mmCIF file with all atom_site columns, C-alpha atoms in Angstrom:
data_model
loop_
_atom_site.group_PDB
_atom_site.id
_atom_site.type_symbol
_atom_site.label_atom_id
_atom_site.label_alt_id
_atom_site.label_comp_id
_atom_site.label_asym_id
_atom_site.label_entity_id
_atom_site.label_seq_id
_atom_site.pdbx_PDB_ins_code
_atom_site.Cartn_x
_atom_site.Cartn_y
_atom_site.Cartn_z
_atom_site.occupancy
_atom_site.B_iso_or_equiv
_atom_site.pdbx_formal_charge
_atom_site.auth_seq_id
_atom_site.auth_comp_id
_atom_site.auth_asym_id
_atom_site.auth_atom_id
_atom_site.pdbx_PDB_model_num
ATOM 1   C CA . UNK F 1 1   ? 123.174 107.816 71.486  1.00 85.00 ? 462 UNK F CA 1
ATOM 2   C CA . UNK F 1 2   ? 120.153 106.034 73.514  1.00 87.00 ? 463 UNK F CA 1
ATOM 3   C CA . UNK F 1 3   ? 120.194 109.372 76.435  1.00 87.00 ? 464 UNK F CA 1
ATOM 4   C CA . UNK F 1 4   ? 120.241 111.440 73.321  1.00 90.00 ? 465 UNK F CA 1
ATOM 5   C CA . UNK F 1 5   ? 117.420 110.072 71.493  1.00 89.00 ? 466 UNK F CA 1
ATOM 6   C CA . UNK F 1 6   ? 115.366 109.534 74.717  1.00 87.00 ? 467 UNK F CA 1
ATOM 7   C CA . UNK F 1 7   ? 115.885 113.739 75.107  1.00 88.00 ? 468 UNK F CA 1
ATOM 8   C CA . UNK F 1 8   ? 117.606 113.081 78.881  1.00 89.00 ? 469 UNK F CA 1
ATOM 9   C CA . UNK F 1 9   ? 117.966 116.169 79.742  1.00 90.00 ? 470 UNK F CA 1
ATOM 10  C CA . UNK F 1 10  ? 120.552 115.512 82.966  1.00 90.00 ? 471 UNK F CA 1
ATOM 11  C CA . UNK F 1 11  ? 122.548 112.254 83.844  1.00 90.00 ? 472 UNK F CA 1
ATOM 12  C CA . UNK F 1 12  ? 124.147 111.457 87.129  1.00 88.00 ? 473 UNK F CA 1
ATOM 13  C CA . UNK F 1 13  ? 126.726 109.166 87.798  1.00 87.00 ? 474 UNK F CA 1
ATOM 14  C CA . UNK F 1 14  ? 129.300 108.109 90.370  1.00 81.00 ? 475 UNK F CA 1
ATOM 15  C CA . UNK F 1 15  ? 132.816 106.074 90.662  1.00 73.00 ? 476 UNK F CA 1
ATOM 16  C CA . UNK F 1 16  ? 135.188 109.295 89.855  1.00 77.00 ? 477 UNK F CA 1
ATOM 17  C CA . UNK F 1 17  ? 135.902 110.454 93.390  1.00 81.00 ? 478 UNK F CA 1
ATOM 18  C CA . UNK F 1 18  ? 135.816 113.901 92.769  1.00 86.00 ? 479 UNK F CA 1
ATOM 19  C CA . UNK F 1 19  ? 132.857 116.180 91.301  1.00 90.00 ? 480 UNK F CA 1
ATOM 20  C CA . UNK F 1 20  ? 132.403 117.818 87.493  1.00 93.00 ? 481 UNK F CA 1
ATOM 21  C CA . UNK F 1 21  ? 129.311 118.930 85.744  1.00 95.00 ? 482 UNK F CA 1
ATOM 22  C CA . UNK F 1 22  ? 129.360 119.395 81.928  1.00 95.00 ? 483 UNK F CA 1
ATOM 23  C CA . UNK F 1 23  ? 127.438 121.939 79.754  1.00 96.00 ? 484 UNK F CA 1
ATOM 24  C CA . UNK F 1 24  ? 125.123 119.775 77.529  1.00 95.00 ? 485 UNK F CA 1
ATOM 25  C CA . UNK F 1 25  ? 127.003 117.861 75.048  1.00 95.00 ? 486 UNK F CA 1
ATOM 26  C CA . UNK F 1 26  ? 126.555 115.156 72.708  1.00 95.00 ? 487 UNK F CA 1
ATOM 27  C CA . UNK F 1 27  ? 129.117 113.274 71.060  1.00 94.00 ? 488 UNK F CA 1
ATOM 28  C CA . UNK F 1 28  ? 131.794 115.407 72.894  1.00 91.00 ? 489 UNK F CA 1
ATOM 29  C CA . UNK F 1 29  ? 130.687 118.643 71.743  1.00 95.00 ? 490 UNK F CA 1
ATOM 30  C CA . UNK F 1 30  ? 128.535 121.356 72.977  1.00 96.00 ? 491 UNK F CA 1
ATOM 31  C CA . UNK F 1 31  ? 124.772 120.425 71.749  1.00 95.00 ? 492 UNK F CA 1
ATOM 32  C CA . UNK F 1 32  ? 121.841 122.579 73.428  1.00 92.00 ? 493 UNK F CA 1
ATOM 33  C CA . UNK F 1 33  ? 119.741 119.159 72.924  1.00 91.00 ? 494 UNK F CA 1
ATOM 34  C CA . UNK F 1 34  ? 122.442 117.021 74.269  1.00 92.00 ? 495 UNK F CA 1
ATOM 35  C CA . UNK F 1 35  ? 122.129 116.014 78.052  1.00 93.00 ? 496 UNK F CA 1
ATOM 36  C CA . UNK F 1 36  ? 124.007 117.700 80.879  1.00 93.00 ? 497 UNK F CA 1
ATOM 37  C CA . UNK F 1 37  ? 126.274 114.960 82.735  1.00 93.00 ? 498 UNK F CA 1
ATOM 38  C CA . UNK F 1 38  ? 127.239 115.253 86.701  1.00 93.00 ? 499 UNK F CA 1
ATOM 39  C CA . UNK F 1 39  ? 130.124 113.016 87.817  1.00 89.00 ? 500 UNK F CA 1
ATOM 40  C CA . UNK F 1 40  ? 128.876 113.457 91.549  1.00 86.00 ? 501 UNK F CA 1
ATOM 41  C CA . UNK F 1 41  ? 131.394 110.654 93.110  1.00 77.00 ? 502 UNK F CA 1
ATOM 42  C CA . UNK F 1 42  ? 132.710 112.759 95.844  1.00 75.00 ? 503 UNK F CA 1
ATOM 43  C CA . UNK F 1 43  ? 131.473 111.300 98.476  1.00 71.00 ? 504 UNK F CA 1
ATOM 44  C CA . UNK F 1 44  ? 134.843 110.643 99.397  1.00 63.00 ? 505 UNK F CA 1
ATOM 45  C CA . UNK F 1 45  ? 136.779 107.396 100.006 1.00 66.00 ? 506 UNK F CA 1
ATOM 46  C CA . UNK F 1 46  ? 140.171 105.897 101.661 1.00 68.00 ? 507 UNK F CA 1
ATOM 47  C CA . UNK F 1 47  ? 142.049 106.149 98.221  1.00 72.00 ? 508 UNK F CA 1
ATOM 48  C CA . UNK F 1 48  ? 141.650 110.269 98.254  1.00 74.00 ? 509 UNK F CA 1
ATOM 49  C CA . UNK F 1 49  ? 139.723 112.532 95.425  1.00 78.00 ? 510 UNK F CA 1
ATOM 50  C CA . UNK F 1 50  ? 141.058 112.284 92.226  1.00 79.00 ? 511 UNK F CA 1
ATOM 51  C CA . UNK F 1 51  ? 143.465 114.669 90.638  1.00 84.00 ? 512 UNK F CA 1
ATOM 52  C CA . UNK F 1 52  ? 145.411 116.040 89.443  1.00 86.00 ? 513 UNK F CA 1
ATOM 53  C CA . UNK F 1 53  ? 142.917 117.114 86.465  1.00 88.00 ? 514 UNK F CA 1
ATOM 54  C CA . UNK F 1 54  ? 143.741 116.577 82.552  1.00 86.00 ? 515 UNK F CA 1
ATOM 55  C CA . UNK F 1 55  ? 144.455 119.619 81.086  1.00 89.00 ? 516 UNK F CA 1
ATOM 56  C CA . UNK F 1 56  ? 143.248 121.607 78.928  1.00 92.00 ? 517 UNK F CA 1
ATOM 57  C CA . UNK F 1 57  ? 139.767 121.541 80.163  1.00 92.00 ? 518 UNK F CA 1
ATOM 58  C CA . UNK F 1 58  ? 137.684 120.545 78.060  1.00 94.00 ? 519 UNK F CA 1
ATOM 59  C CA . UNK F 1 59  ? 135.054 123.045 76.081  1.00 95.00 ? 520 UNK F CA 1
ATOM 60  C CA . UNK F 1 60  ? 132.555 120.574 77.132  1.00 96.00 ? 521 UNK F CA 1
ATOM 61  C CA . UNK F 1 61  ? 133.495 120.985 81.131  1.00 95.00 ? 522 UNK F CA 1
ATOM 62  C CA . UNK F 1 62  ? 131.472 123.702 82.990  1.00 96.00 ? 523 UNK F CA 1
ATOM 63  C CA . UNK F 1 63  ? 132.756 122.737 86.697  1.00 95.00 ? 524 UNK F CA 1
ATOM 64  C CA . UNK F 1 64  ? 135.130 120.428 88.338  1.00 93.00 ? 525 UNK F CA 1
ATOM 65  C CA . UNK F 1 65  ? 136.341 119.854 91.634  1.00 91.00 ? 526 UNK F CA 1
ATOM 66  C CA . UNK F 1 66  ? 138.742 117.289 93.286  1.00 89.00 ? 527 UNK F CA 1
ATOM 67  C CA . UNK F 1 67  ? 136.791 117.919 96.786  1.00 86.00 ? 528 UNK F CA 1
ATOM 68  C CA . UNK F 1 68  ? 133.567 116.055 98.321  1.00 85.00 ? 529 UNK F CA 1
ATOM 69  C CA . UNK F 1 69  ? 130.635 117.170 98.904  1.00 87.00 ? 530 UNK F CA 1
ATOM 70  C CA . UNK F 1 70  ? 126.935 116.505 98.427  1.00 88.00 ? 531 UNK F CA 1
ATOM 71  C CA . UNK F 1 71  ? 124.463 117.709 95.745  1.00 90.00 ? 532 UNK F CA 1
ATOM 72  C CA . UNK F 1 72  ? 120.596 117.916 95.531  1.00 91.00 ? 533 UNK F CA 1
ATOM 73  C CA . UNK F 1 73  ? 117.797 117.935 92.561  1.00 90.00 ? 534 UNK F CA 1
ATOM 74  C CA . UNK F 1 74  ? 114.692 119.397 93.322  1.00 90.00 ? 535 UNK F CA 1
ATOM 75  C CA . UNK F 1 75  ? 112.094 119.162 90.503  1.00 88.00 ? 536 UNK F CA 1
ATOM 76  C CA . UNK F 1 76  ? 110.461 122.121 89.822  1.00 89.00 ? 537 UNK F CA 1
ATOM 77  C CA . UNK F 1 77  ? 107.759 121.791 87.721  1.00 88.00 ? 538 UNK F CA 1
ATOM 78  C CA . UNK F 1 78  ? 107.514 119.420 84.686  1.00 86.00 ? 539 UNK F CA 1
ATOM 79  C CA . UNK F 1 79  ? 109.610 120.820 82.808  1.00 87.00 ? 540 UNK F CA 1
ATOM 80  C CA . UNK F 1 80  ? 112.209 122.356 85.177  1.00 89.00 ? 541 UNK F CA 1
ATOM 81  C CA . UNK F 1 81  ? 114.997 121.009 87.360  1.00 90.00 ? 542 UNK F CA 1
ATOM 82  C CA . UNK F 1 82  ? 117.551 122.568 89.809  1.00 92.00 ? 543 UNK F CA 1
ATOM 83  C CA . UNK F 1 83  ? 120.647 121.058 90.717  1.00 93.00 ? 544 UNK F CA 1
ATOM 84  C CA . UNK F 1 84  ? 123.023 121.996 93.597  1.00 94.00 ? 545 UNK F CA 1
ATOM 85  C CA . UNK F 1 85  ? 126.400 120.899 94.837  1.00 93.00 ? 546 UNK F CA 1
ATOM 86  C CA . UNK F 1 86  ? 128.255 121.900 97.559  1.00 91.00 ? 547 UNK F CA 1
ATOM 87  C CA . UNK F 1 87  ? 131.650 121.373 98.775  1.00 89.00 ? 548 UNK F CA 1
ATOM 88  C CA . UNK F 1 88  ? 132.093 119.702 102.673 1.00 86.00 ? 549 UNK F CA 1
ATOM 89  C CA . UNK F 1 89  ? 135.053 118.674 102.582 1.00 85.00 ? 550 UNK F CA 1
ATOM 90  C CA . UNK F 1 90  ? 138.839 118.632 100.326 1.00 85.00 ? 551 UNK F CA 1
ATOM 91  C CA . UNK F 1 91  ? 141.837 116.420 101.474 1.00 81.00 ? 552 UNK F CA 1
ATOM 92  C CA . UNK F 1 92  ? 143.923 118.680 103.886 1.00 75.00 ? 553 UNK F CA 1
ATOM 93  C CA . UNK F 1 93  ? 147.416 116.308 103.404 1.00 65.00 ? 554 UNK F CA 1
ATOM 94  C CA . UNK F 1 94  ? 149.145 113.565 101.327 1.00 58.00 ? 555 UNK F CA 1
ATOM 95  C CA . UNK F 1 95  ? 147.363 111.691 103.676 1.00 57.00 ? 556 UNK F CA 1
ATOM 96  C CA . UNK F 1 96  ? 143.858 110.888 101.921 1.00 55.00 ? 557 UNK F CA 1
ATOM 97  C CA . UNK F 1 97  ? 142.515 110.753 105.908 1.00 65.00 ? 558 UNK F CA 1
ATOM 98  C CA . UNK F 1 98  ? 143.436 114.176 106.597 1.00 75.00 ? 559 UNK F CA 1
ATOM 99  C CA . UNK F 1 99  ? 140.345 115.462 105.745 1.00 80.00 ? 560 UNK F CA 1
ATOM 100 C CA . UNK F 1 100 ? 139.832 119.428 105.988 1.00 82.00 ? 561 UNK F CA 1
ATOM 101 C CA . UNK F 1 101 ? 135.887 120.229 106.485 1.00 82.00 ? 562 UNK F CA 1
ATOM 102 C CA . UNK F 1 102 ? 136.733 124.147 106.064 1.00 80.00 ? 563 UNK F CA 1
ATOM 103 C CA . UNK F 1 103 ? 134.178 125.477 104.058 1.00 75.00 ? 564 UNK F CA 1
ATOM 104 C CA . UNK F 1 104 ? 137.155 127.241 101.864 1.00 82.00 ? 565 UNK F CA 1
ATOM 105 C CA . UNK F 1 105 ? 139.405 124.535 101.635 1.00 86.00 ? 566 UNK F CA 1
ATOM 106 C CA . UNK F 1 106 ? 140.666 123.168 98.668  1.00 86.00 ? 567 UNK F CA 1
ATOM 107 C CA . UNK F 1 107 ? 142.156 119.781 97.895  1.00 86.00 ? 568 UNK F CA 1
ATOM 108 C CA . UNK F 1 108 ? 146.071 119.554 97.352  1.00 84.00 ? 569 UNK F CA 1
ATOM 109 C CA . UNK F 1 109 ? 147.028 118.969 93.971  1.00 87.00 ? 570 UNK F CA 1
ATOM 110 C CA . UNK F 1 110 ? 143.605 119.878 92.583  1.00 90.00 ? 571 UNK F CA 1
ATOM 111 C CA . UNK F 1 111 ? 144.560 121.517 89.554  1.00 92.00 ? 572 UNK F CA 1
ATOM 112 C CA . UNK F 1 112 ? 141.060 122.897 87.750  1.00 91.00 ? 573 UNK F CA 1
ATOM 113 C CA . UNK F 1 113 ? 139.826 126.669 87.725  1.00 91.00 ? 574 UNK F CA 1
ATOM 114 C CA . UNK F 1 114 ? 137.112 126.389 90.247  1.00 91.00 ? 575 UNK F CA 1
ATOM 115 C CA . UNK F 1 115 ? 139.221 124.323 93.024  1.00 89.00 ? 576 UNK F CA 1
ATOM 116 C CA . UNK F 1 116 ? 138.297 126.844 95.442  1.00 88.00 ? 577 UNK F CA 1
ATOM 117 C CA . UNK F 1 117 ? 134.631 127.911 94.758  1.00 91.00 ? 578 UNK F CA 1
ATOM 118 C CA . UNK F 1 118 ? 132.439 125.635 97.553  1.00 91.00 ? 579 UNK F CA 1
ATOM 119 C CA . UNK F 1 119 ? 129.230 125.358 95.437  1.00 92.00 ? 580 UNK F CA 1
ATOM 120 C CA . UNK F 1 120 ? 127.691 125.078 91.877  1.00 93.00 ? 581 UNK F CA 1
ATOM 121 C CA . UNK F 1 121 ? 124.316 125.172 90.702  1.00 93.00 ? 582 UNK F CA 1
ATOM 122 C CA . UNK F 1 122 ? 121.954 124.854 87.039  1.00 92.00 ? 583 UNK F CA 1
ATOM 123 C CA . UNK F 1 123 ? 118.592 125.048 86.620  1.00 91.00 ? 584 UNK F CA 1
ATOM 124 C CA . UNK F 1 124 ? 117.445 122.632 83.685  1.00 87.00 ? 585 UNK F CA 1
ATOM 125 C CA . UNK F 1 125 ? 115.368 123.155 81.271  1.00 85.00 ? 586 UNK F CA 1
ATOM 126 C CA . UNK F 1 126 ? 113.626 120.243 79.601  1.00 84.00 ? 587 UNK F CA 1
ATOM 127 C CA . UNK F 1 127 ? 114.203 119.842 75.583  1.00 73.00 ? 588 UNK F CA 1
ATOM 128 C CA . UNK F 1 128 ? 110.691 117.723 75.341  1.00 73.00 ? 589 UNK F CA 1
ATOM 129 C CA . UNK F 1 129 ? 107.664 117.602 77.306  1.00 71.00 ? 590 UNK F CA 1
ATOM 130 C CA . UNK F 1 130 ? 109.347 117.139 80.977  1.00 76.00 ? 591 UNK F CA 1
ATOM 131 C CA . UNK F 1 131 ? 112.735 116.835 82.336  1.00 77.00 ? 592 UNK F CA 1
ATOM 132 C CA . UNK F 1 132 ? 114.157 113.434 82.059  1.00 78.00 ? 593 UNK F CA 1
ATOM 133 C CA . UNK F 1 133 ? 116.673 112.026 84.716  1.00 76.00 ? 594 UNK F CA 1
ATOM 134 C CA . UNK F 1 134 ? 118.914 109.204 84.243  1.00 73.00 ? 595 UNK F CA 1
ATOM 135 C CA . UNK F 1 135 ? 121.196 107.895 86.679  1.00 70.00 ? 596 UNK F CA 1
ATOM 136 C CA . UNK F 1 136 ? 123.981 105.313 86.450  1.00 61.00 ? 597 UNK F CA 1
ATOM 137 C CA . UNK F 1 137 ? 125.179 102.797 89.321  1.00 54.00 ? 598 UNK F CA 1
ATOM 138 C CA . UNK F 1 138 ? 124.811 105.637 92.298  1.00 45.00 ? 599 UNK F CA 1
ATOM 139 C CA . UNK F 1 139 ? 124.309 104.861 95.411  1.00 45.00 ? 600 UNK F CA 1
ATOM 140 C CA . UNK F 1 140 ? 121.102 107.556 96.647  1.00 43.00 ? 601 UNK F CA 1
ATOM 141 C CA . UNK F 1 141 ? 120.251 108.683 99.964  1.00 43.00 ? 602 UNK F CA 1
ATOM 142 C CA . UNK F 1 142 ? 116.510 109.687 100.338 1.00 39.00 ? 603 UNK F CA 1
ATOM 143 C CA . UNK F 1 143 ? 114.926 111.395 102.936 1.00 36.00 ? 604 UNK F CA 1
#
């Protein structure tokens, strides 16, 4: 309710090992004004990525992958925002430290539509005046 009525246009937020971007939603359904969420906790760790997926996927669900990787915001302007994500890496094995860094891997047992597309992108578009980030306990690298 708060990101809603603050008009966040694009939250990002970690834990999940694995990555999924949602179209924007509010309340768990599709809502032009709602804001777009990016589970972007793939940087991988000794556990593995997490799958398989719960199907159906949701309406809600525009990408997901069980794979790690790295994504990037660049403001545009205020009022628009691109986001990309791309894949560097899916578990090759059972063994969560057999890591495959083939550019057209995809992780065993990863069970969603888009396991083996390496990259997605959006360009936001803010709902108010700018575009409004919020971001959950993430860990950032700037440079």
């Amino acid at each position: 309710e708060l990101l809603y009525t603050a008009g966040v246009d694009l939250v990002l937020a970690g834990h999940v090992h694995s990555y999924e971007r949602t179209h924007p939603v509010y309340k768990g359904k599709l809502d032009e004004c709602g804001p777009t969420y990016i589970t972007i906790g793939d940087g991988g760790n000794r556990e593995g990525a997490y799958v398989p997926w719960r199907e159906p996927q949701p309406t809600w669900s525009a990408f997901r992958e069980a794979a790690f990787g790295v994504g990037k915001v660049d403001v545009v302007n205020a009022t628009h925002a691109e986001f990309l994500w791309t894949r560097h890496a899916c578990e090759g094995s059972e063994d969560p430290y057999h890591m495959n860094f083939n550019k057209t891997c995809s992780t065993i047992d990863d069970n969603s539509v888009t396991a083996s597309v390496p990259s997605d992108s959006i360009t936001l578009r803010s709902h108010g005046a700018r575009v409004r980030v919020a971001t959950l306990p993430l860990y950032l690298v700037y440079h």
